[in-house]
XYZ file of C-alpha atoms in Angstrom:
272
model
C 70.059 70.126 -12.941
C 69.083 68.719 -9.638
C 72.670 68.719 -8.397
C 72.934 72.457 -8.952
C 69.823 73.050 -6.923
C 71.281 71.154 -3.990
C 74.451 73.312 -3.682
C 72.778 76.408 -2.155
C 71.040 74.216 0.340
C 74.241 72.485 1.226
C 76.017 75.833 1.522
C 73.422 77.124 3.894
C 73.622 73.958 5.923
C 77.419 74.270 6.090
C 77.274 77.972 7.152
C 74.554 77.523 9.811
C 76.842 76.313 12.679
C 79.182 79.236 12.190
C 76.286 81.649 12.226
C 74.866 80.057 15.300
C 78.250 80.145 17.017
C 78.674 83.810 16.179
C 75.184 84.593 17.524
C 75.932 82.662 20.700
C 79.232 84.487 21.133
C 77.499 87.813 20.819
C 74.978 86.764 23.438
C 77.786 85.607 25.736
C 79.540 88.916 25.213
C 76.336 90.771 25.963
C 75.786 88.681 29.064
C 79.359 89.310 30.178
C 78.862 93.010 29.682
C 75.611 92.884 31.639
C 77.339 90.890 34.376
C 80.150 93.458 34.515
C 77.595 96.227 34.845
C 75.742 94.321 37.546
C 78.985 93.595 39.391
C 79.795 97.307 39.261
C 76.370 98.140 40.616
C 76.744 95.457 43.297
C 80.142 96.867 44.336
C 78.605 100.318 44.537
C 75.765 98.996 46.681
C 78.239 97.223 48.999
C 80.335 100.378 49.293
C 77.241 102.432 50.080
C 76.151 99.898 52.704
C 79.575 99.887 54.301
C 79.619 103.682 54.297
C 76.209 103.687 55.928
C 77.423 101.278 58.581
C 80.462 103.482 59.168
C 78.265 106.551 59.411
C 75.957 104.819 61.861
C 78.951 103.763 63.987
C 80.364 107.278 63.946
C 76.959 108.666 64.836
C 76.588 106.215 67.726
C 80.078 107.116 68.990
C 79.317 110.825 68.744
C 76.044 110.337 70.603
C 77.826 108.419 73.358
C 80.480 111.115 73.770
C 77.798 113.797 73.840
C 75.955 111.975 76.607
C 79.179 111.584 78.610
C 79.954 115.281 78.209
C 76.446 116.210 79.340
C 76.896 114.062 82.453
C 80.261 115.689 83.184
C 78.687 119.114 82.825
C 75.920 118.147 85.262
C 78.506 116.825 87.730
C 80.588 119.982 87.443
C 77.529 122.166 87.954
C 76.653 120.266 91.105
C 80.211 120.600 92.407
C 80.232 124.301 91.543
C 76.942 124.879 93.360
C 78.299 123.133 96.462
C 81.532 125.125 96.468
C 79.705 128.366 95.773
C 77.417 127.796 98.749
C 80.386 127.002 101.005
C 82.226 130.097 99.783
C 79.209 132.326 100.357
C 78.864 130.959 103.885
C 82.546 131.602 104.600
C 82.345 135.104 103.112
C 79.351 135.961 105.265
C 81.159 134.755 108.390
C 84.322 136.661 107.490
C 82.359 139.807 106.647
C 80.703 139.740 110.054
C 84.067 139.375 111.787
C 85.639 142.134 109.695
C 82.741 144.475 110.388
C 83.064 143.909 114.131
C 86.784 144.596 114.080
C 86.375 147.662 111.881
C 83.919 149.129 114.366
C 86.342 148.512 117.207
C 89.323 150.055 115.425
C 87.380 153.050 114.122
C 85.761 153.923 117.413
C 88.743 153.103 119.589
C 86.386 151.634 122.184
C 86.732 148.435 124.110
C 85.397 145.329 122.427
C 81.956 144.219 123.469
C 82.099 140.993 125.421
C 79.491 138.307 125.663
C 79.438 136.215 128.839
C 78.718 132.518 128.503
C 76.205 131.209 131.025
C 78.176 127.975 131.166
C 81.221 129.754 132.557
C 79.572 131.206 135.602
C 82.826 132.934 136.566
C 82.112 136.206 134.789
C 84.973 135.739 132.286
C 84.184 137.592 129.072
C 84.790 135.811 125.764
C 85.419 138.006 122.750
C 84.722 137.147 119.155
C 87.854 136.575 117.034
C 87.581 139.978 115.354
C 86.881 141.790 118.623
C 89.766 140.046 120.375
C 92.220 141.023 117.657
C 90.818 144.538 117.544
C 91.323 144.942 121.271
C 94.907 143.705 121.070
C 95.827 145.654 117.938
C 94.293 148.932 119.103
C 96.415 148.822 122.274
C 99.629 148.109 120.375
C 101.888 150.837 119.044
C 105.152 150.651 117.141
C 107.568 148.088 118.637
C 109.876 149.547 121.265
C 112.854 147.608 119.914
C 114.070 148.623 116.482
C 114.510 145.518 114.361
C 115.716 144.455 110.949
C 113.050 145.085 108.311
C 110.930 147.210 110.642
C 109.427 149.200 107.758
C 108.118 145.987 106.127
C 106.820 144.771 109.468
C 105.011 148.043 110.143
C 103.353 148.017 106.730
C 102.005 144.511 107.355
C 100.840 145.447 110.853
C 99.087 148.563 109.513
C 97.200 146.348 107.070
C 96.038 144.290 110.042
C 94.800 147.375 111.892
C 92.976 148.490 108.738
C 91.069 145.207 108.651
C 92.847 143.934 105.519
C 93.535 140.541 107.014
C 94.339 138.646 103.831
C 96.913 141.251 102.826
C 98.237 141.350 106.389
C 98.792 137.574 106.333
C 100.696 137.855 103.054
C 102.767 140.773 104.356
C 103.672 139.105 107.641
C 104.574 135.819 105.979
C 106.765 137.713 103.527
C 108.463 139.581 106.387
C 109.245 136.341 108.239
C 110.732 134.766 105.119
C 112.753 137.867 104.251
C 114.032 138.698 107.752
C 114.241 135.391 109.696
C 116.900 136.848 112.021
C 114.964 140.013 112.871
C 114.073 140.657 116.501
C 110.541 141.398 115.266
C 109.923 137.826 114.060
C 108.149 136.793 117.329
C 105.774 139.753 116.950
C 105.261 138.892 113.283
C 104.326 135.286 114.126
C 102.002 136.506 116.866
C 100.092 138.915 114.611
C 100.123 136.428 111.765
C 98.301 133.991 114.024
C 95.856 136.722 115.020
C 95.026 137.560 111.394
C 94.582 133.889 110.524
C 92.360 133.531 113.598
C 90.011 136.250 112.341
C 89.911 134.642 108.874
C 88.782 131.382 110.448
C 92.045 129.605 109.567
C 92.297 127.961 112.985
C 94.892 125.316 112.102
C 97.199 127.889 110.515
C 96.648 130.257 113.452
C 97.575 127.560 115.966
C 100.728 126.768 113.995
C 101.813 130.424 113.871
C 101.088 131.010 117.562
C 102.870 127.812 118.531
C 105.980 129.091 116.723
C 106.113 131.948 119.240
C 105.869 129.542 122.177
C 108.331 126.997 120.784
C 111.047 129.248 119.369
C 110.677 132.524 121.243
C 109.664 131.509 124.760
C 111.517 134.515 126.234
C 109.489 136.962 124.161
C 106.717 138.915 125.855
C 104.460 137.652 123.063
C 104.925 134.005 124.035
C 102.385 133.826 126.910
C 99.948 135.996 124.968
C 100.250 133.653 121.995
C 99.558 130.708 124.306
C 96.445 132.427 125.664
C 95.129 132.808 122.135
C 95.943 129.157 121.427
C 93.900 128.108 124.456
C 91.030 130.256 123.249
C 91.115 128.634 119.807
C 91.268 125.138 121.277
C 88.234 125.911 123.415
C 86.368 127.374 120.434
C 86.879 124.215 118.363
C 85.813 121.935 121.201
C 89.233 120.747 122.386
C 88.983 121.858 125.994
C 91.567 119.315 127.118
C 94.260 120.962 125.008
C 93.084 124.382 126.162
C 93.485 123.299 129.807
C 97.006 121.990 129.101
C 98.106 125.247 127.476
C 96.640 127.382 130.274
C 98.347 125.287 132.944
C 101.610 125.653 131.080
C 101.262 129.443 131.088
C 100.739 129.464 134.852
C 103.803 127.276 135.463
C 106.160 128.974 133.001
C 105.088 132.592 133.467
C 103.980 132.903 137.137
C 103.079 136.289 138.615
C 102.460 137.789 135.184
C 99.262 139.298 133.776
C 99.147 136.385 131.306
C 99.230 133.890 134.169
C 96.361 135.703 135.894
C 94.322 135.562 132.691
C 95.187 131.878 132.301
C 93.970 131.138 135.841
C 90.669 132.901 135.153
C 90.171 131.039 131.873
C 91.142 127.739 133.483
C 88.513 128.207 136.213
C 85.930 129.052 133.560
C 86.497 125.838 131.615
C 83.763 123.205 132.084
C 84.752 120.581 134.650
C 85.779 117.158 133.440
C 86.661 118.238 129.915
């Protein structure tokens, strides 16, 4: 009887390791599952952190570009203000010159001269607009018929109407279109005059010099040289003005231009 009582106990003792192993395996499986879940959560957290870092970097880059653009805008505004002021100043100067010339052309009167106290010789100096007005008002259609005369006359009429920018364009176009025309010296002369009124002194000197250099036999040559001397004097280069005036006297003696050159030469300040 006692042996039979021991069998259940022995059976339980024999089954206990298997039961314990199964319980441990379940716990390991549960732990593995929990670890997998935690690893998934950890990966998600890492991804979120990396995304946040990327977002912060993108935000910092965007902020930097915005600041650079703001600085560029400020720089451009400053440059625009400077150019606008310079343009307004130039427009005011040009408007004053145009108004003076318009008055001269409309009234057909002689240009008003202002005498410089430094000259002392009584030689009158005209403003650019008044000087051109005086010359243009006393000029009629060219006596010599030339190639492209209709185009030349249209450009010259624009000059007499005070449309100097359009006159410059028209005269330049005429010269390019009819380089062999007998009216080219006149075109260069009036081109220089229009540029003179617009304050384009360098361009005016270049156009007037073309008359002297390439058309020295033209009646416009000494007149162009007189205007060159006037421009040189106006921009403070009296030495060059004196050279041009002396050249007029030597190359075109006993002419009205030479007489004007002598008067202007005497009026120049000594030693300059």
